[in-house]
Coordinates of C-alpha atoms in Angstrom, one line a residue:
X1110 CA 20.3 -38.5 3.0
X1111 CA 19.8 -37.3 6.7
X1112 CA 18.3 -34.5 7.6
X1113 CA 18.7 -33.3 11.5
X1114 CA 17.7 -30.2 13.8
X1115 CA 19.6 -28.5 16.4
X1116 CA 18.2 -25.8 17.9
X1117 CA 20.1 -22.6 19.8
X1118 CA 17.3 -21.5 21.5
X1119 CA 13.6 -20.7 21.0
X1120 CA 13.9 -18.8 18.3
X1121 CA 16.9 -20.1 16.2
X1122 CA 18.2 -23.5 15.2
X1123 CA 20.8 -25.1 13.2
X1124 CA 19.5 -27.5 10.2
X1125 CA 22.2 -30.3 9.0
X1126 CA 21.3 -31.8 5.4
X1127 CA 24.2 -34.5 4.8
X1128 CA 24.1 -35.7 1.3
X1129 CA 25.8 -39.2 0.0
X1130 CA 26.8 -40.4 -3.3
X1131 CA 24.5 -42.8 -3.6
X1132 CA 21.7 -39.7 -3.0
X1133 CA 22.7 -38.4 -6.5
X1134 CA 24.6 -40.7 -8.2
X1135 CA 22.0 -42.5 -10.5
X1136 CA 20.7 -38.8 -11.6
X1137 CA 24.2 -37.7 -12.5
X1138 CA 24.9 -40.8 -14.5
X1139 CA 21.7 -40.5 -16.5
X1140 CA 22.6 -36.8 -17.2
X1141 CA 25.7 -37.8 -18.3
X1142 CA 24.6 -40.4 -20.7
X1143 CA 22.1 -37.9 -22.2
X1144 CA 25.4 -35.5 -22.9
X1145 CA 27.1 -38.5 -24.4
X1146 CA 24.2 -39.1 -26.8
X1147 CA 24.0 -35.4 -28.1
X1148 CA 27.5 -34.2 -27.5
X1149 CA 29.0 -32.9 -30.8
X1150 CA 33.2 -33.5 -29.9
X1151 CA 35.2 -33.1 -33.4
X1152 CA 36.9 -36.4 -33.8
X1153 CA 34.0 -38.5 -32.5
X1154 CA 30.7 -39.5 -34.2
X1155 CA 27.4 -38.4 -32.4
X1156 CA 26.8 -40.8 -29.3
X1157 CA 29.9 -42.6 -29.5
X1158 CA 32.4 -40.0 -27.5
X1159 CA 33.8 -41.8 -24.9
X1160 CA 32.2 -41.4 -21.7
X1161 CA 35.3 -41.1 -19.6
X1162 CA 35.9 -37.8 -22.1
X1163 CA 31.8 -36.8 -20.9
X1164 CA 32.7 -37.0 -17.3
X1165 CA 36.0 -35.0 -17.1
X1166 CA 34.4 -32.3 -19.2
X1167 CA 31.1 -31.9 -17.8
X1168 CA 31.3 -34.8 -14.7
X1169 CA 31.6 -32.2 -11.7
X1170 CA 29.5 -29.6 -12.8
X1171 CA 26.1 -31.9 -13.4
X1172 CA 27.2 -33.6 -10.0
X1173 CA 27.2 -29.5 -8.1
X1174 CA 24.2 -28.6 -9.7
X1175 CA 22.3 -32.1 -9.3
X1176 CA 23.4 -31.8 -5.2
X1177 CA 22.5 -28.3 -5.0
X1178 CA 18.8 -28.9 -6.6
X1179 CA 19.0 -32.0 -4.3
X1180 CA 19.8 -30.0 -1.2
X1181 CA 17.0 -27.4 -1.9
X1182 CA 14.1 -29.8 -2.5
X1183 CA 15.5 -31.7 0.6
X1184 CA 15.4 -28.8 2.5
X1185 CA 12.0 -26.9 1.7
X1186 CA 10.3 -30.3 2.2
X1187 CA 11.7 -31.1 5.6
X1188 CA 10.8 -27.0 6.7
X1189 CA 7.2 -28.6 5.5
X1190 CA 6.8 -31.8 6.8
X1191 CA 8.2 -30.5 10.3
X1192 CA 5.9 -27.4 10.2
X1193 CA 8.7 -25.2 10.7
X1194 CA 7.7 -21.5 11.2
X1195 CA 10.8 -20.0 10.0
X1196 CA 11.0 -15.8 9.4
X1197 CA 13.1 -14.9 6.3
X1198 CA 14.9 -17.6 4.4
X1199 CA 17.6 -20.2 5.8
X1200 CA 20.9 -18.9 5.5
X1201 CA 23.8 -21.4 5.0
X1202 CA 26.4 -21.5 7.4
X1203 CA 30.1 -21.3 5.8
X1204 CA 32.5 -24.1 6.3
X1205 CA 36.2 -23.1 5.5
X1206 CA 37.1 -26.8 5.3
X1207 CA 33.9 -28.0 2.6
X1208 CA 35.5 -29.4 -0.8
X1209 CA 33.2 -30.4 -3.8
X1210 CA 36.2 -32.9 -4.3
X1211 CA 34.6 -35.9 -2.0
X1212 CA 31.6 -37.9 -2.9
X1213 CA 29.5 -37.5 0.6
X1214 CA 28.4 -33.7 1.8
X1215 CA 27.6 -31.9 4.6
X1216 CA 25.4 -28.4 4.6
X1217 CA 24.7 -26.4 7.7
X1218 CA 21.8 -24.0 7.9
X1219 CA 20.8 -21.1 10.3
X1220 CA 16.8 -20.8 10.5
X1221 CA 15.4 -17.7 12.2
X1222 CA 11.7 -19.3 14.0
X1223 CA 9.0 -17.4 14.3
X1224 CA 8.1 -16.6 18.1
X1225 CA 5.2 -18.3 20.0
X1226 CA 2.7 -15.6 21.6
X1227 CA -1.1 -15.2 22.4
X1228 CA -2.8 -11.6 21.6
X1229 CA -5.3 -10.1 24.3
X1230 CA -7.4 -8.3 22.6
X1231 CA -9.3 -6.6 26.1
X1232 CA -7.4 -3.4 25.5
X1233 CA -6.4 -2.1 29.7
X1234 CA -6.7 1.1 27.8
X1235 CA -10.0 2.0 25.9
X1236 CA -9.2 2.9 21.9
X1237 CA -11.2 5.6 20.2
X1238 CA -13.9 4.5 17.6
X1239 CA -14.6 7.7 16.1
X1240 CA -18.4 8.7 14.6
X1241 CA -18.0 11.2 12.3
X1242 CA -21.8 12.9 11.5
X1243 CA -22.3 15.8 9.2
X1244 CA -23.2 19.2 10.8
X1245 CA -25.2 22.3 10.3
X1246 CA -22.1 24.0 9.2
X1247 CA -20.9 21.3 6.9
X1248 CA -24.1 20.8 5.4
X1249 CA -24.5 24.9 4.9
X1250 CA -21.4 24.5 3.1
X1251 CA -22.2 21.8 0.9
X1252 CA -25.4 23.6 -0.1
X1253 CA -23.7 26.6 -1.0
X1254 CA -20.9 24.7 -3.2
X1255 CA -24.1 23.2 -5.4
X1256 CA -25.5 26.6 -5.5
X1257 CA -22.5 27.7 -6.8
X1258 CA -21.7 24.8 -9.3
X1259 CA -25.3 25.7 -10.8
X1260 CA -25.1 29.4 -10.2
X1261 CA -25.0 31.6 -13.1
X1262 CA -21.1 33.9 -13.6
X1263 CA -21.5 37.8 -13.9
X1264 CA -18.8 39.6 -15.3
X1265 CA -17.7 42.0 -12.6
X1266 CA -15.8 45.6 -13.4
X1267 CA -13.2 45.9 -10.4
X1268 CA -12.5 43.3 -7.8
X1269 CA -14.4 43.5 -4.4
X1270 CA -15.7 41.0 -1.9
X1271 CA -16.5 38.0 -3.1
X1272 CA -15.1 38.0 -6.5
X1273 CA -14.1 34.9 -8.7
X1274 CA -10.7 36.3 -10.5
X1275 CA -9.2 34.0 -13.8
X1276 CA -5.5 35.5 -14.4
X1277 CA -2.3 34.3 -14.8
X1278 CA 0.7 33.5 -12.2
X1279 CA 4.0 33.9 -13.3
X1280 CA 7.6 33.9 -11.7
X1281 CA 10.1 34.0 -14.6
X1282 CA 12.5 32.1 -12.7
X1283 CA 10.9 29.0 -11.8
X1284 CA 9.4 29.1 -15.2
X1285 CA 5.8 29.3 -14.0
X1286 CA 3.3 30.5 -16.4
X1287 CA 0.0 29.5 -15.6
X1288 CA -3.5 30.7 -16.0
X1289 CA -5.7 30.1 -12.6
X1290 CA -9.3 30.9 -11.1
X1291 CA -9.1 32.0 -7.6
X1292 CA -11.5 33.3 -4.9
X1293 CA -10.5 36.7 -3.4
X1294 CA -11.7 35.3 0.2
X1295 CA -8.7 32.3 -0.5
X1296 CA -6.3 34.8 -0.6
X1297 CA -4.6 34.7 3.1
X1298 CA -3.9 38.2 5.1
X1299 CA -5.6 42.0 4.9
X1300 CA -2.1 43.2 3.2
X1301 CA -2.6 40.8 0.1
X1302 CA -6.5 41.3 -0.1
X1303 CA -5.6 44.9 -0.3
X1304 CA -3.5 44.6 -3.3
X1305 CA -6.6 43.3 -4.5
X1306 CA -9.3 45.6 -3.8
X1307 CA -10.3 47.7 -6.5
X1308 CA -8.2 45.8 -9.0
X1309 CA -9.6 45.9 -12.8
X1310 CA -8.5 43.7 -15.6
X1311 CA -5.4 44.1 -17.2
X1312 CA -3.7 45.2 -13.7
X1313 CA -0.9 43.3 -12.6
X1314 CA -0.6 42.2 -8.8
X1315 CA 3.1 41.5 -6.5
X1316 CA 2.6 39.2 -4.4
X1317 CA 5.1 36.6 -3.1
X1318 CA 4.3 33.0 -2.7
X1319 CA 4.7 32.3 1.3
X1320 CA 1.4 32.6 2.7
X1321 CA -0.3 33.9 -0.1
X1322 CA -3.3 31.0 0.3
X1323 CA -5.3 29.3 3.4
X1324 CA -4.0 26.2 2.4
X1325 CA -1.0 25.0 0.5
X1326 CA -3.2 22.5 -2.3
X1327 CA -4.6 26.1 -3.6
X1328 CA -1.1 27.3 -3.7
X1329 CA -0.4 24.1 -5.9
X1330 CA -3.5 24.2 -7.7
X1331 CA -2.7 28.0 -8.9
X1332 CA 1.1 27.5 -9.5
X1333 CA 0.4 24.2 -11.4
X1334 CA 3.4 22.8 -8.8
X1335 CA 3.4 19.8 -7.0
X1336 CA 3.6 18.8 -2.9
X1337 CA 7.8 18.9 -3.0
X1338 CA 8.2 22.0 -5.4
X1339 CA 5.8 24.5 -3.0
X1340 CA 7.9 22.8 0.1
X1341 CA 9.0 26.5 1.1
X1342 CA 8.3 27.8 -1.7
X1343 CA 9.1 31.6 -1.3
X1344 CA 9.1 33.7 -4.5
X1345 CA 8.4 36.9 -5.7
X1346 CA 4.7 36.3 -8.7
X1347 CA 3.0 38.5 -10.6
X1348 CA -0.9 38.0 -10.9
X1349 CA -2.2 39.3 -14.1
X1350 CA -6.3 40.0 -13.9
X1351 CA -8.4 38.6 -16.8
X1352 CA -11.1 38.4 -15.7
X1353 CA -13.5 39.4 -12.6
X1354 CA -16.8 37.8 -11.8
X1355 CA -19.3 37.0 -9.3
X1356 CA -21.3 33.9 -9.0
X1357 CA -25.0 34.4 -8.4
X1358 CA -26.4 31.5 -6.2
X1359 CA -28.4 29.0 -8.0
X1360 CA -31.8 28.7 -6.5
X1361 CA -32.7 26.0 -4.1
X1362 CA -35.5 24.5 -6.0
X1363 CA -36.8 21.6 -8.0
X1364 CA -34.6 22.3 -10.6
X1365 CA -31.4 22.8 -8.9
X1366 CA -32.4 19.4 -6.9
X1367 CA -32.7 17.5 -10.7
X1368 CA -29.6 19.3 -11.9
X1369 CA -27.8 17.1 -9.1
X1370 CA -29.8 14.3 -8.5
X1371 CA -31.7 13.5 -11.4
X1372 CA -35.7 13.8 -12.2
X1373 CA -37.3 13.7 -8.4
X1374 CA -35.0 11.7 -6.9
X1375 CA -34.9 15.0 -3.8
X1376 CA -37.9 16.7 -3.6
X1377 CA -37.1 19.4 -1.2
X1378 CA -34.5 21.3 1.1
X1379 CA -34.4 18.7 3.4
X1380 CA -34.4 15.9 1.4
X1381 CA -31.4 17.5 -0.3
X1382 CA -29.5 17.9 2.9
X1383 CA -30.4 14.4 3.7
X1384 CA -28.8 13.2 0.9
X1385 CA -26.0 15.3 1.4
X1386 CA -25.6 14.1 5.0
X1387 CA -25.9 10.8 3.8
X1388 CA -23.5 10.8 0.9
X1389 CA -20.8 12.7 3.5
X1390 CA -20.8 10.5 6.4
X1391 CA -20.3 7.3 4.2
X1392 CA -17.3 9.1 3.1
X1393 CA -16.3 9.8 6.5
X1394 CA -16.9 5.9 7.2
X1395 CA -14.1 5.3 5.8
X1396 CA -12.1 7.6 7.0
X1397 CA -13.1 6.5 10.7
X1398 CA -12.3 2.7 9.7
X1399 CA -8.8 3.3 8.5
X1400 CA -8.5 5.4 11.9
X1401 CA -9.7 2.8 13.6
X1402 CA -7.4 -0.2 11.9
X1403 CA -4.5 2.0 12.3
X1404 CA -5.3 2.4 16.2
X1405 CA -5.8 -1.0 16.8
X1406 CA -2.7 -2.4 14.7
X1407 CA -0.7 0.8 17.1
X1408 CA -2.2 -1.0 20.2
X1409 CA -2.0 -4.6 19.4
X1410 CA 1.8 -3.6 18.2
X1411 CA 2.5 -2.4 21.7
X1412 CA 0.8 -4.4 23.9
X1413 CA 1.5 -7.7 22.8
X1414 CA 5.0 -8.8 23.7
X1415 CA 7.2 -11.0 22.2
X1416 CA 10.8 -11.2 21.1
X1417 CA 12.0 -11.8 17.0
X1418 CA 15.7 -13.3 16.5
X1419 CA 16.9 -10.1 15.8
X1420 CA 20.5 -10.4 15.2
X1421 CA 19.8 -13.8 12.4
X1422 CA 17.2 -11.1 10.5
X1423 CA 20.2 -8.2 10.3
X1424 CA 21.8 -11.3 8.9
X1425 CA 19.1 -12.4 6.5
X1426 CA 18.6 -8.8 5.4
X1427 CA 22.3 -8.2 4.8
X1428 CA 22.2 -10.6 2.1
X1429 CA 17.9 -10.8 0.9
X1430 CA 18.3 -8.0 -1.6
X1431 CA 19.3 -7.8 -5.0
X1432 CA 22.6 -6.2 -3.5
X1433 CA 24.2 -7.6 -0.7
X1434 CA 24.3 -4.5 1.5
X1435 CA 26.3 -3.6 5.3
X1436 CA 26.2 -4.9 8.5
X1437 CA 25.0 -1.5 9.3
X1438 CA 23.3 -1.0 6.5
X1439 CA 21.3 -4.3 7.6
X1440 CA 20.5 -2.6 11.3
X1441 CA 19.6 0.2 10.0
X1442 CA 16.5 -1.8 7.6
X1443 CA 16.0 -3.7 10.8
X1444 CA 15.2 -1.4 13.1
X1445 CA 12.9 0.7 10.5
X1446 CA 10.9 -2.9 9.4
X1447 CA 10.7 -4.3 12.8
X1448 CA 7.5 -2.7 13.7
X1449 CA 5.9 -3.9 10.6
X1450 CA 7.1 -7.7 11.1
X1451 CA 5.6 -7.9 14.6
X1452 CA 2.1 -6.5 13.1
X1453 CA 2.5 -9.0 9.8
X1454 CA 3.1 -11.6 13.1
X1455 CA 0.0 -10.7 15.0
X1456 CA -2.5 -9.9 12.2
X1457 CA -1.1 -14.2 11.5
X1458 CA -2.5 -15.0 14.9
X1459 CA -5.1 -13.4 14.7
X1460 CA -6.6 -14.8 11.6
X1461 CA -5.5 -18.1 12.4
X1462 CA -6.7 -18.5 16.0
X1463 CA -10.1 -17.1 14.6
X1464 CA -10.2 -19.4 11.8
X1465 CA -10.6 -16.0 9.7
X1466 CA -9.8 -17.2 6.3
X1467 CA -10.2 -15.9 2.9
X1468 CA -11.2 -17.7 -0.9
X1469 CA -10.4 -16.9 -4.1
X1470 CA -14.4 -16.6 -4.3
X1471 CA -14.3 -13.6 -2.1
X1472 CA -11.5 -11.8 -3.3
X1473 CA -13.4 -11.8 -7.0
X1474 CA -16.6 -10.3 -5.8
X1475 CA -14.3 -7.9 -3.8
X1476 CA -12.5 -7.4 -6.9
X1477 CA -16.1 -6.9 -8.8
X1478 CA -17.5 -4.5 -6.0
X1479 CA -13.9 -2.1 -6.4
X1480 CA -13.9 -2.3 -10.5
X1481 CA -17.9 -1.2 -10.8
X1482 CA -17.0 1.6 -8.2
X1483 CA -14.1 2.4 -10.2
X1484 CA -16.6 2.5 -13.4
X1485 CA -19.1 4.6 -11.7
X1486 CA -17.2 7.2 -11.3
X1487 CA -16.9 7.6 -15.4
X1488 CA -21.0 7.2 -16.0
X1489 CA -20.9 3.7 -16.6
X1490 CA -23.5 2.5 -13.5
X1491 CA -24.9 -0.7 -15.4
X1492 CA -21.9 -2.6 -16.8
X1493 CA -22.9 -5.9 -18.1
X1494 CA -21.9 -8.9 -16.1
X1495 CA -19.4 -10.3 -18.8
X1496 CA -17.5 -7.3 -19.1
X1497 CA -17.3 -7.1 -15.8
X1498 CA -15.8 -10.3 -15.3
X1499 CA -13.5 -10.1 -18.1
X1500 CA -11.7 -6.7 -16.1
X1501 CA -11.8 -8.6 -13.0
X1502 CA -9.9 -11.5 -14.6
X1503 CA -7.3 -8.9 -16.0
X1504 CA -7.3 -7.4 -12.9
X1505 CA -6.1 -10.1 -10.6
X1506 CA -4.1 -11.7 -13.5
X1507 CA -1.5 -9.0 -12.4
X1508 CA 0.3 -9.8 -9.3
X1509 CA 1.0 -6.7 -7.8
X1510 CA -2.5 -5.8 -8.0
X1511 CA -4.1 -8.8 -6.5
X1512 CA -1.6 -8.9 -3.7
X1513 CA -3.2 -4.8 -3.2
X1514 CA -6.4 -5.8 -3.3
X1515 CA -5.6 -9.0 -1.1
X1516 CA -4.5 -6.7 1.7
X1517 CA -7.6 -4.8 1.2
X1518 CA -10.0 -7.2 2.2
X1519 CA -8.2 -9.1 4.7
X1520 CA -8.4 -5.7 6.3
X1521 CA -11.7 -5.1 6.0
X1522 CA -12.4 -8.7 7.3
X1523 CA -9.6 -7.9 10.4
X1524 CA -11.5 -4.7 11.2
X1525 CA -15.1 -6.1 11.3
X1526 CA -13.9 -8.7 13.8
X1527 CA -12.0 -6.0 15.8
X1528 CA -15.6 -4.3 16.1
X1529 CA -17.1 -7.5 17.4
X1530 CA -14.8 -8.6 19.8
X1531 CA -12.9 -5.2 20.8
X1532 CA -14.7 -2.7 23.4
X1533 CA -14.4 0.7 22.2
X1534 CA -14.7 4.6 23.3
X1535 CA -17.2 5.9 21.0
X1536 CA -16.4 9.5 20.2
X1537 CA -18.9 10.9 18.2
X1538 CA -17.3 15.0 16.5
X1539 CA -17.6 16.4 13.2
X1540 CA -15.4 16.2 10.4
X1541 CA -13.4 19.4 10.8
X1542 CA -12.6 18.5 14.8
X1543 CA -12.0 14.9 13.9
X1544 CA -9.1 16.1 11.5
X1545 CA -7.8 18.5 14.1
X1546 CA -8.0 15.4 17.0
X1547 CA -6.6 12.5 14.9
X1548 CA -4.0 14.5 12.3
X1549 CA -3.3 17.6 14.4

């Protein structure tokens, strides 16, 4: 067997796998006697059929499949042994003259390399690290929502300011039937307030649907509708009063502070709004990291250059799915995955050149740190260690979900490294302007 590489240019080459008889001959003829041995012909007794009979009937399909397994296992190994960084899968070059009816054979393959690139990571152009702190107006509102959770419900006779009103939407139409607590000061515009004012149960309200709420997750809250079906939703309801009630504010005392927190775990006002301020901004954290991630993967994506072999990719995606699909249709996936290739690229680099690696080890504890968060938020804080370890097994034993979890931490490890060698604009706002700045 000979194995050779031509290439085109940097980024594509030709491989040449030329296979002989005597490459596959010895396997063939093994296979064959095997078949002779169990073949059951009528006419013949068990291992005595005639092996020129074996060979005609099933001679050229064991000697296809044995070159074919041949030519793979060639191939893959010489793509390893020569360190080939190849993008997509080699894709065999047709030969209008190739016949399965010689004994030596000749295969052609088209390899797509990976490009050769170094990533500056001094950005020319400073990216935002956003610090995302908990102010006086957050923290007011935060207060107030615990005073409310704890605050005690008095029925109310007629809806005025402030009410809490339990009723039922319905549009006959859509079908929607459903039975929903609502604050009067969610309800958007003076005209629909109105219609509310003075309201007693047992009345029924009009309203219609478009801009009836502040924000469109109440509108799917109280319609029981999900993101697509309130997608300009615009509908004539009826709002059937049930119920009217105010909430008087729970006290901000001892009480209140080991109704949330437990026996003296917050001893006072401050302490509470401490905790609060704490328990916010590590949520916010987050938030800013992802931010961050995303910023640096937009600028390392535009600012490091390199070119792909575009048109052997359209090629290799024409044919990679389950369903061969258009040379169009092939562009078209192109040009959307293209961006996401170059990042998959440079995050490569990156990890490589920094020797950033990552052991089964790690992803376990990772995995053990994301299942006990997971458990936490059902009341289970203590779960014993072998319990623990037995999820995490089932966890990772699921591909899909390992590869998830995978991603996760190779992020988290990218991002802490960005923070260490990358220069950043702090910007320090609260919550409510960071939204408006980063989502608009």
């Amino acid at each position: 067997m000979n194995i050779t590489k031509e290439s085109v240019d940097a980024l594509n080459a030709v491989v040449k796998v030329e296979i002989s008889a005597a490459d596959y001959q010895d396997k063939v003829e093994k296979i064959l006697q095997d078949y002779r041995q169990k073949a059951d012909i009528p006419g013949f007794r068990k291992g005595h059929v005639p092996m020129g009979m074996v060979k005609k009937q099933y001679g050229k399909s064991i000697m296809i499949d044995e070159v074919n397994k041949l030519l793979q296992e060639s191939l893959n190994k010489y793509l390893v042994e020569e360190k080939l960084d190849i993008l997509g899968n080699p894709l065999p070059k047709m030969q209008d003259d190739f016949s399965w009816d010689t004994e030596d054979y000749s295969f052609e393959f088209e390899l797509g390399l990976a490009p050769e690139f170094d990533v500056d990571l001094e950005a020319k152009k400073k990216i935002t690290q956003y610090n995302i702190v908990a102010d006086k107006e957050l923290l007011d509102k935060e207060v107030e929502n615990i005073q409310k959770r704890f605050g005690k419900i008095v029925p109310q006779e007629v809806v005025e300011e402030g009410v809490n009103i339990a009723g039922t939407f319905a549009n006959e139409e859509k079908g929607i039937d459903k039975k929903s607590t609502i604050e009067l000061a969610s309800i958007k515009g003076k005209v629909n307030q109105k219609k509310f004012i003075g309201a007693k149960v047992g009345d029924i309200i009009e309203l219609k649907s478009k801009g009836l709420f502040d924000d469109d997750h109440k509108l799917m809250g109280a319609l029981g509708l999900n993101h697509e079906e309130i997608q300009d939703l615009d509908i004539p309801l009826t709002f059937t009063i049930e119920e009217i009630s105010v909430t008087e504010l729970a006290e901000v005392n001892q009480e209140l502070f080991d109704k949330v927190f437990g026996p003296d775990v917050v001893k006072s006002e401050e302490e509470l709004r401490e905790k609060i301020k704490e328990d916010a901004e590590k949520q916010f954290q987050t938030q800013a990291d992802q931010q961050l991630l995303n910023a640096v993967t937009e600028y390392l994506v535009e600012n490091t250059k390199f070119d792909l072999p575009a048109e052997f990719l359209k090629k290799w995606l024409a044919v990679a799915g389950e369903k061969p699909i258009s040379a169009e249709q092939a562009a078209e996936e192109y040009e959307k995955s293209e961006k996401g290739l170059r990042y998959q690229l440079i995050e490569g680099k990156v990890l490589k050149d920094n020797n950033i690696k990552l052991d089964f080890e790690e992803l376990k504890d990772f995995t053990k740190g994301f299942v006990k968060a997971q458990m936490a938020q059902y009341g289970q804080l203590n779960p014993e260690e072998k319990e623990l370890d037995d999820i995490v097994q089932r966890v990772l034993s699921n591909q899909d979900e390992a590869k998830r979890l995978q991603e996760q931490l190779v992020s988290q490890k990218l991002l802490a490294f960005y923070k260490e060698k990358i220069t950043f604009k702090v910007k320090e706002m609260s919550y409510e302007a960071f939204v408006k700045e980063v989502y608009k």
